CSV table of C-alpha atoms in Angstrom, one decimal:
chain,number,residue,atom,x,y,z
A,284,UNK,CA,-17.5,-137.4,117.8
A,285,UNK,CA,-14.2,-137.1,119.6
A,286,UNK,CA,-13.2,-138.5,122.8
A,287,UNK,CA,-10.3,-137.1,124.9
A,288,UNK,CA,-8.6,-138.6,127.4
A,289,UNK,CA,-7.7,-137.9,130.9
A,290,UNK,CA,-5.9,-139.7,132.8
A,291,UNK,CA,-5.1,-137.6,135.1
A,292,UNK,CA,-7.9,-134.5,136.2
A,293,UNK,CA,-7.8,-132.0,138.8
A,294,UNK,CA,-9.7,-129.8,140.0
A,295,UNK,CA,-8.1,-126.2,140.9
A,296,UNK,CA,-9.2,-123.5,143.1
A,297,UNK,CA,-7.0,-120.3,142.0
A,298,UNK,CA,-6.7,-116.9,144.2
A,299,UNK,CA,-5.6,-113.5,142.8
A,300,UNK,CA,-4.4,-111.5,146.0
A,301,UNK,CA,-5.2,-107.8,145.8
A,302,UNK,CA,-2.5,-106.7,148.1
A,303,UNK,CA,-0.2,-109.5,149.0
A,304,UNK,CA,1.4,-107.7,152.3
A,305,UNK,CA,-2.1,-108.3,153.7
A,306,UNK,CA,-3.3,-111.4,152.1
A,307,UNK,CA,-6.2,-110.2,151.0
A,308,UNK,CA,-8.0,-112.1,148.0
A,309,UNK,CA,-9.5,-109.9,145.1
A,310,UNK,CA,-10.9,-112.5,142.8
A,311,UNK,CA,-11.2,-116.7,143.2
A,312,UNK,CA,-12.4,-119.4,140.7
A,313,UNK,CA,-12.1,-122.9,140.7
A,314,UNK,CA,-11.8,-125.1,137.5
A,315,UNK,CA,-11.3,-128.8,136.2
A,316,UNK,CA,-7.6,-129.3,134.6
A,317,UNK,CA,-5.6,-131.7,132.7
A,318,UNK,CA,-4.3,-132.5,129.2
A,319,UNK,CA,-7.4,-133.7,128.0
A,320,UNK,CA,-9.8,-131.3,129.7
A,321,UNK,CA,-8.0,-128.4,128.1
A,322,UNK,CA,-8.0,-130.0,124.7
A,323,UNK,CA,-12.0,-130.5,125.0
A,324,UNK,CA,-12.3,-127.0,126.4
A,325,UNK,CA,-10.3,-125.4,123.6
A,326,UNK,CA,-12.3,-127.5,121.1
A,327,UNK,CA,-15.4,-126.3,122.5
A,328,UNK,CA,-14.6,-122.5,122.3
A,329,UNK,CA,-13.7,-123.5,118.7
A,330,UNK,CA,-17.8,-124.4,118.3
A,331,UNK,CA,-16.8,-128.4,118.8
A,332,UNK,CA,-18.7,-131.0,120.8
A,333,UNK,CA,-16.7,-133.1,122.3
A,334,UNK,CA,-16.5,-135.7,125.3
A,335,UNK,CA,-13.5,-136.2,128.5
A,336,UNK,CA,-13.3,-140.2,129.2
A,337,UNK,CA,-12.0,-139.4,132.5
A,338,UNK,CA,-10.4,-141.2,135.9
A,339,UNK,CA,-13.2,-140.3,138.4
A,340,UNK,CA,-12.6,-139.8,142.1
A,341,UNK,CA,-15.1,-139.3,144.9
A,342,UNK,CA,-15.9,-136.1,145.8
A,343,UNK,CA,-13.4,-134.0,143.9
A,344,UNK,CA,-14.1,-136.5,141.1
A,345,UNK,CA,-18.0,-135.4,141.4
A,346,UNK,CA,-16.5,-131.6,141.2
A,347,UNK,CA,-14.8,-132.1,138.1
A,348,UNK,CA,-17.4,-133.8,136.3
A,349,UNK,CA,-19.7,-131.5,137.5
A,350,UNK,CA,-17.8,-128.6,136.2
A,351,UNK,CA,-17.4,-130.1,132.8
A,352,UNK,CA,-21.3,-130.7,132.5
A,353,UNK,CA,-21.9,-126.8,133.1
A,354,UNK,CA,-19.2,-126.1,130.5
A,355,UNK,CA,-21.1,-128.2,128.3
A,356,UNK,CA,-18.7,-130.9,128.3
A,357,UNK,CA,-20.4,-134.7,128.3
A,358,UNK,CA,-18.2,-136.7,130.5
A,359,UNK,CA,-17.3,-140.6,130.3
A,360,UNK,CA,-15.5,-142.1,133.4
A,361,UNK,CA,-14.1,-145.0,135.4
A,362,UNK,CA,-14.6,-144.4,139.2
A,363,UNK,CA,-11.3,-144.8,141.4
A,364,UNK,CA,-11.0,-145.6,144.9
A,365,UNK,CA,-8.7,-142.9,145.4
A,366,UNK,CA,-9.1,-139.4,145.3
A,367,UNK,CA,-8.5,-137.0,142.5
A,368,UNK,CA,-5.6,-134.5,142.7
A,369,UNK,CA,-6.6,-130.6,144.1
A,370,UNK,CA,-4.2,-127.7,143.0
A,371,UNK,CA,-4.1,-124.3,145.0
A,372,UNK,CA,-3.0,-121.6,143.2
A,373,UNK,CA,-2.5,-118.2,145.0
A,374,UNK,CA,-1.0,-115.1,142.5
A,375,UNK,CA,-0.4,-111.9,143.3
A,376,UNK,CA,1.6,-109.1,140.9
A,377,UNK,CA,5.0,-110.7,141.8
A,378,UNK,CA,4.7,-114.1,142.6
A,379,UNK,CA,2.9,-117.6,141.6
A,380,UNK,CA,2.5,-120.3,144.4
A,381,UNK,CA,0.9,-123.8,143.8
A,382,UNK,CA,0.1,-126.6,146.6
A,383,UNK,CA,-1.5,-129.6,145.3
A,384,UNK,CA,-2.1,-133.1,146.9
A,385,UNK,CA,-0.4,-136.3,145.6
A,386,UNK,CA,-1.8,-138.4,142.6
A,387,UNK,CA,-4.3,-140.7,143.4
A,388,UNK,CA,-3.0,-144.5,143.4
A,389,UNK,CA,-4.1,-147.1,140.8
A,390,UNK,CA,-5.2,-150.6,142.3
A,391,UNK,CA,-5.3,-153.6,139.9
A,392,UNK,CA,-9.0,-154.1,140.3
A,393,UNK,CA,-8.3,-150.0,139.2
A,394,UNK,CA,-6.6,-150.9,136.0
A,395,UNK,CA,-8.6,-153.3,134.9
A,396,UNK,CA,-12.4,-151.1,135.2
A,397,UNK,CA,-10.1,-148.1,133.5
A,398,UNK,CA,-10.0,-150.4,130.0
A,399,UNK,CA,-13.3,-151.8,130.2
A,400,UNK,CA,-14.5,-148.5,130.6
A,401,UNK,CA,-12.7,-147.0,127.8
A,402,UNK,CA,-14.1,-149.7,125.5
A,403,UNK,CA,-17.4,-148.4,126.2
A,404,UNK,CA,-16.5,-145.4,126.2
A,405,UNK,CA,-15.4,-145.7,122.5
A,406,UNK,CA,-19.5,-146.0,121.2
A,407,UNK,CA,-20.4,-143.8,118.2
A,408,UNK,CA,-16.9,-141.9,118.3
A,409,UNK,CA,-14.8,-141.1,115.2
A,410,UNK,CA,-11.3,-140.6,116.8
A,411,UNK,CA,-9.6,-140.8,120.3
A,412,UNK,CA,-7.3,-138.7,121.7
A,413,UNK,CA,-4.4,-139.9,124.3
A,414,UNK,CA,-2.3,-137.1,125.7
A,415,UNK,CA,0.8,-137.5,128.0
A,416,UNK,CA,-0.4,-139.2,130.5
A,417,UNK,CA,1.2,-137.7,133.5
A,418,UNK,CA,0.0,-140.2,135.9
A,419,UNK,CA,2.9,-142.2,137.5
A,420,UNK,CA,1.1,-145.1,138.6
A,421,UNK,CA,-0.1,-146.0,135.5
A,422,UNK,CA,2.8,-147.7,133.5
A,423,UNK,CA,3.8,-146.8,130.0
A,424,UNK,CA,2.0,-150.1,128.3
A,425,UNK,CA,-1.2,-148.3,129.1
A,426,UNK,CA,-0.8,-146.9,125.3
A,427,UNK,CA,-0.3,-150.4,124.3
A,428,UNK,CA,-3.6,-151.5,125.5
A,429,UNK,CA,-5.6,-148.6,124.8
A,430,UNK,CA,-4.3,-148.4,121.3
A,431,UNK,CA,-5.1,-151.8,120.8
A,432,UNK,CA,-9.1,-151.5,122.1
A,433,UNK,CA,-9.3,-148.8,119.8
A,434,UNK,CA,-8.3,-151.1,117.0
A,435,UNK,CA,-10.3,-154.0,117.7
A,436,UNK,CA,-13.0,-151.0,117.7
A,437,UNK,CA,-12.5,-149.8,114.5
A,438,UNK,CA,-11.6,-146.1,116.0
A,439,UNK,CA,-8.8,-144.3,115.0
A,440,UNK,CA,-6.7,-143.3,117.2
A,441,UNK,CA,-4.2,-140.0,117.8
A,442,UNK,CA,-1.3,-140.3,120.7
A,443,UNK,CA,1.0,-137.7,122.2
A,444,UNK,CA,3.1,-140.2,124.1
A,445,UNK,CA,5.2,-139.5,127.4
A,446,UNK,CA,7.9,-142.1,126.3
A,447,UNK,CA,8.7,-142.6,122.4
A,448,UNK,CA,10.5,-146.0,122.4
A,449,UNK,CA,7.2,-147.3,123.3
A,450,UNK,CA,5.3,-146.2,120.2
A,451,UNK,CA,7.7,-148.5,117.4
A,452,UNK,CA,5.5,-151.0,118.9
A,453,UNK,CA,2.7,-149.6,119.1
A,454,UNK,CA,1.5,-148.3,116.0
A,455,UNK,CA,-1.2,-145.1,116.5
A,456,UNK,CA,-2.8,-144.3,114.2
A,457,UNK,CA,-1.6,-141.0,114.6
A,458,UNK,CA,1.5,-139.8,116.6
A,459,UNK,CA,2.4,-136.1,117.3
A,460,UNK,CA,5.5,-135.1,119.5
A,461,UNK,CA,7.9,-132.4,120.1
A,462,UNK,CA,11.1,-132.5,118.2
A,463,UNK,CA,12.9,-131.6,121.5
A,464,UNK,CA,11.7,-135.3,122.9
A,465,UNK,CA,13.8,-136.5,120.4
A,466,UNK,CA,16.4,-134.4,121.0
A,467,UNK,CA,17.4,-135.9,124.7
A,468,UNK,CA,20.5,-137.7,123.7
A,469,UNK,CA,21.2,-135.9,120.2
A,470,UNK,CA,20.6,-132.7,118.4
A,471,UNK,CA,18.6,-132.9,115.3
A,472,UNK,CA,19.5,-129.9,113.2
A,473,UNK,CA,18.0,-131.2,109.5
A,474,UNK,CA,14.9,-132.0,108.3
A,475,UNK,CA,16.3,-135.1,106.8
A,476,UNK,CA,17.2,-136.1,110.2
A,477,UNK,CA,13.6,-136.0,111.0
A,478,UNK,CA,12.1,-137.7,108.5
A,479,UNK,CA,14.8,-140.3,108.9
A,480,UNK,CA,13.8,-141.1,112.6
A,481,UNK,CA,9.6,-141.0,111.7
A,482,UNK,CA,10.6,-144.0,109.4
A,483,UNK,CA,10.6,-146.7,111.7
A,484,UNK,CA,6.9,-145.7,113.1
A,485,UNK,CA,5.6,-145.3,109.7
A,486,UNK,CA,7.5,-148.6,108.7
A,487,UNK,CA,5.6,-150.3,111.6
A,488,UNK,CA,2.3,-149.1,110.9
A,489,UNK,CA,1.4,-145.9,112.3
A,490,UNK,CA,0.0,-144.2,109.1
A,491,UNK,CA,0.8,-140.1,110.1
A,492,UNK,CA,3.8,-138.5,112.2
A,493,UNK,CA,3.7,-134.8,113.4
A,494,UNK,CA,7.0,-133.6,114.9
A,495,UNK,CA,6.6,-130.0,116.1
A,496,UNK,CA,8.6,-127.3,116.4
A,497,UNK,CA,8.4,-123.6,116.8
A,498,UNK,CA,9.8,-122.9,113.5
A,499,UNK,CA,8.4,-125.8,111.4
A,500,UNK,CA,6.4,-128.7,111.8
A,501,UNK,CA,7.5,-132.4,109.5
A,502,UNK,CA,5.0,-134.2,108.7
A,503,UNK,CA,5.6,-138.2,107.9
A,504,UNK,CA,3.5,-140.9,105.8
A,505,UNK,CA,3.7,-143.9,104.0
A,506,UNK,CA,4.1,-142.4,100.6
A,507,UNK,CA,5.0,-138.9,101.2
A,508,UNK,CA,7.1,-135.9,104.0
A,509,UNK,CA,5.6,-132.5,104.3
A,510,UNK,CA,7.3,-129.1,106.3
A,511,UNK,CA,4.3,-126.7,107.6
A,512,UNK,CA,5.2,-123.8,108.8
A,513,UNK,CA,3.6,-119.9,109.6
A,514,UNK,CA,4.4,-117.5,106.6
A,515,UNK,CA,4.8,-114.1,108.5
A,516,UNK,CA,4.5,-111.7,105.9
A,517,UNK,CA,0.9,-113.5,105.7
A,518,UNK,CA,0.1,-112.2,108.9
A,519,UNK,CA,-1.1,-108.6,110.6
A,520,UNK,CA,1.0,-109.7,113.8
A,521,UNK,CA,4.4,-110.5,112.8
A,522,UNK,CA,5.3,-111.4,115.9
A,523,UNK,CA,7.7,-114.5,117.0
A,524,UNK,CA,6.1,-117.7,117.3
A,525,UNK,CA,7.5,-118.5,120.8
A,526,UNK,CA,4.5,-120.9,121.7
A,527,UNK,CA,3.3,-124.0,120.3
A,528,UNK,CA,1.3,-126.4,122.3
A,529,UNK,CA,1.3,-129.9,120.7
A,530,UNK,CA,-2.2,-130.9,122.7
A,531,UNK,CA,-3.9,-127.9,121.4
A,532,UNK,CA,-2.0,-129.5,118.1
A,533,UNK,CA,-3.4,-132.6,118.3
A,534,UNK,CA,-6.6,-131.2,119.6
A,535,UNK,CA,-7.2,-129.5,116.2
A,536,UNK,CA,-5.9,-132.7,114.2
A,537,UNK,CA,-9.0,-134.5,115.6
A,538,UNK,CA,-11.4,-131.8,115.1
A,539,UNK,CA,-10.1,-131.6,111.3
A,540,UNK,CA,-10.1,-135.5,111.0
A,541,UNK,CA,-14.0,-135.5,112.5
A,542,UNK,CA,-14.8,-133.4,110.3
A,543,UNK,CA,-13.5,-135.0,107.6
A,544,UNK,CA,-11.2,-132.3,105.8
A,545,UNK,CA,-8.5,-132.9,103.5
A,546,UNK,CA,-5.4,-133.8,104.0
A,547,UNK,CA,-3.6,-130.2,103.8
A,548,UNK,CA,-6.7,-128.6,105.4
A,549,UNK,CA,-5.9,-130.9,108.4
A,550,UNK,CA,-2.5,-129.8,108.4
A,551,UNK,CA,-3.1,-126.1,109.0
A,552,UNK,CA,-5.8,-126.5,111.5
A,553,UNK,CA,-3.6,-128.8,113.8
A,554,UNK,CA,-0.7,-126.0,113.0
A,555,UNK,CA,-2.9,-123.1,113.7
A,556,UNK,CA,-4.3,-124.6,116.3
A,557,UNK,CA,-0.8,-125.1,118.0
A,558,UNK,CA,0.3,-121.3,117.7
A,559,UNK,CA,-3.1,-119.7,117.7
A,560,UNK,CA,-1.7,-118.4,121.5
A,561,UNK,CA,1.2,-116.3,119.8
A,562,UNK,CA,-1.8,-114.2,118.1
A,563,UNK,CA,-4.8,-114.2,119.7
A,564,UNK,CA,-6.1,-113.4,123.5
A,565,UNK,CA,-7.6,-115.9,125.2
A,566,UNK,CA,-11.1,-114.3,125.8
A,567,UNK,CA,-11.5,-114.0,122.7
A,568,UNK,CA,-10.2,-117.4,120.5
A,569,UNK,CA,-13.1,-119.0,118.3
A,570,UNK,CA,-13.0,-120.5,115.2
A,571,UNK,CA,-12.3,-117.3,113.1
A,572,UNK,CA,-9.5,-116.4,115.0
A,573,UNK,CA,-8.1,-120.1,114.0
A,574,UNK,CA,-9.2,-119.6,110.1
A,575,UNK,CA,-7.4,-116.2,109.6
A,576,UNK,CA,-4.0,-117.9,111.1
A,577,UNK,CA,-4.6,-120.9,108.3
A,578,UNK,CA,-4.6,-118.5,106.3
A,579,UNK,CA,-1.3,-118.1,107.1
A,580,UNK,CA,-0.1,-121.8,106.9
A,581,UNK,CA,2.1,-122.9,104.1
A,582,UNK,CA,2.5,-126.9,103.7
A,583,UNK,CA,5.3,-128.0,101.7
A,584,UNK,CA,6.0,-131.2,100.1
A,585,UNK,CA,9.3,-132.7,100.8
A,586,UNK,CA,10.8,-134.2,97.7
């Protein structure tokens, strides 16, 4: 079983105005959000069970997890004193507006029920999943500790981090990032450039580095460096691949490694599920949809 994270839910209640001169609202729907929330839903259209440890408010906390049980999501949380974050989103033909209330605050009684509840939360699961965690009042040695439970627990353990200089010391199991996060004080125009920086995590333990990018993806471990990329000519839609989400990534990394594939296998799901956007409409994305774009994957070693 997987278990994403969420540090961080909302709950949204989006408007589509017929005619904006007259503010008048054609369709409405309200929705839980957040980076870990997407990656459960995504895995869920992909025919994956999956659970959301989450940061639980009062009543808007009550609506998300409420919303996740009827979407067949099981839900593990930590209550907060505070309330949970609401976003407003009103879209017409022309124009995108969103009003949202402030992040809930984190007490230190807060912090400390937020890892005993993750520990428990960690029963029966294969992998866990940390996104960004785009909570501000949560420091960045959160990953530190929750890394560490999942240790001591025997659970491996797959982190998109908001701050790489933490993760040398940190050691994920698995770490995936964007190669533009690594690109904020220098531009990194060769591969050997990339598998160069991976070193030092791989060196400290982490046993599998994913450093995305839209044309290629390097993959880092111990013994050996792969390049995975989309083969167009493989393809019906030879379109650009413009998009690639490194949750959805990740997301399909943990679905592969609960399912226990292969190595390469893995590789392509977590690719195709990164891209799968470029190609296919949202309605209609299931697991086939992701199979004919592995198809399309081609994993090179790096010699």
């Amino acid at each position: 079983m997987i278990l994403y994270c969420d540090f961080n839910p909302k709950i949204v209640r989006e408007f589509n105005l017929k005619d904006e001169a007259e503010n008048l609202i054609e369709t409405s729907k309200i929705y839980p959000s957040g980076h870990g929330i997407y990656m459960s839903l995504f895995a869920k259209k992909l025919g994956i069970d999956s659970e959301v440890f989450m940061l639980k408010g009062n009543k808007r906390g009550r609506e998300i997890a409420m919303s996740l049980s009827q979407l067949g999501i099981d839900v593990n949380f930590t209550g907060l004193k505070d309330e949970n974050v609401e976003e407003v989103l009103i879209k017409s033909k022309d124009s995108k507006k969103v009003y949202r209330t402030e992040d809930p605050r984190i007490t230190m009684e807060d912090r400390s029920d937020i890892l005993n509840s993750f520990e428990r939360s960690l029963y029966n699961k294969k992998i866990v999943v940390i996104p960004k965690i785009d909570l501000k009042s949560l420091d960045d040695n959160i990953y530190e500790k929750l890394v560490k439970i999942c240790y001591q627990n025997k659970v491996k353990v797959a982190v998109n981090p908001r701050n790489l200089d933490e993760m040398e010391k940190i050691n994920p199991y698995i770490l995936m990032f964007d190669k533009k996060d690594i690109e904020k004080d220098k531009k990194i125009n060769y591969t050997g450039e990339v598998i160069e920086y991976n070193k030092k995590f791989i060196e400290s333990g982490t046993k599998i580095v994913f450093v995305n990018s839209k044309r290629a993806t390097i993959i880092s471990t111990e013994e050996k460096n792969y390049r995975a990329y989309i083969n167009k000519d493989k393809l019906e839609n030879k379109i650009l691949t413009e998009k690639f989400d490194t949750g959805l990534s990740l997301s399909g990394l943990a679905i592969a490694i609960d399912r226990e594939y292969d190595f390469i296998t893995s590789i392509k799901l977590a690719i195709s599920c990164g891209v799968w956007e470029n190609f296919v409409d949202k309605d209609k994305i299931e697991m086939s949809a992701i199979k004919k774009i592995m198809n399309s994957v081609e994993v090179e070693e790096i010699s």
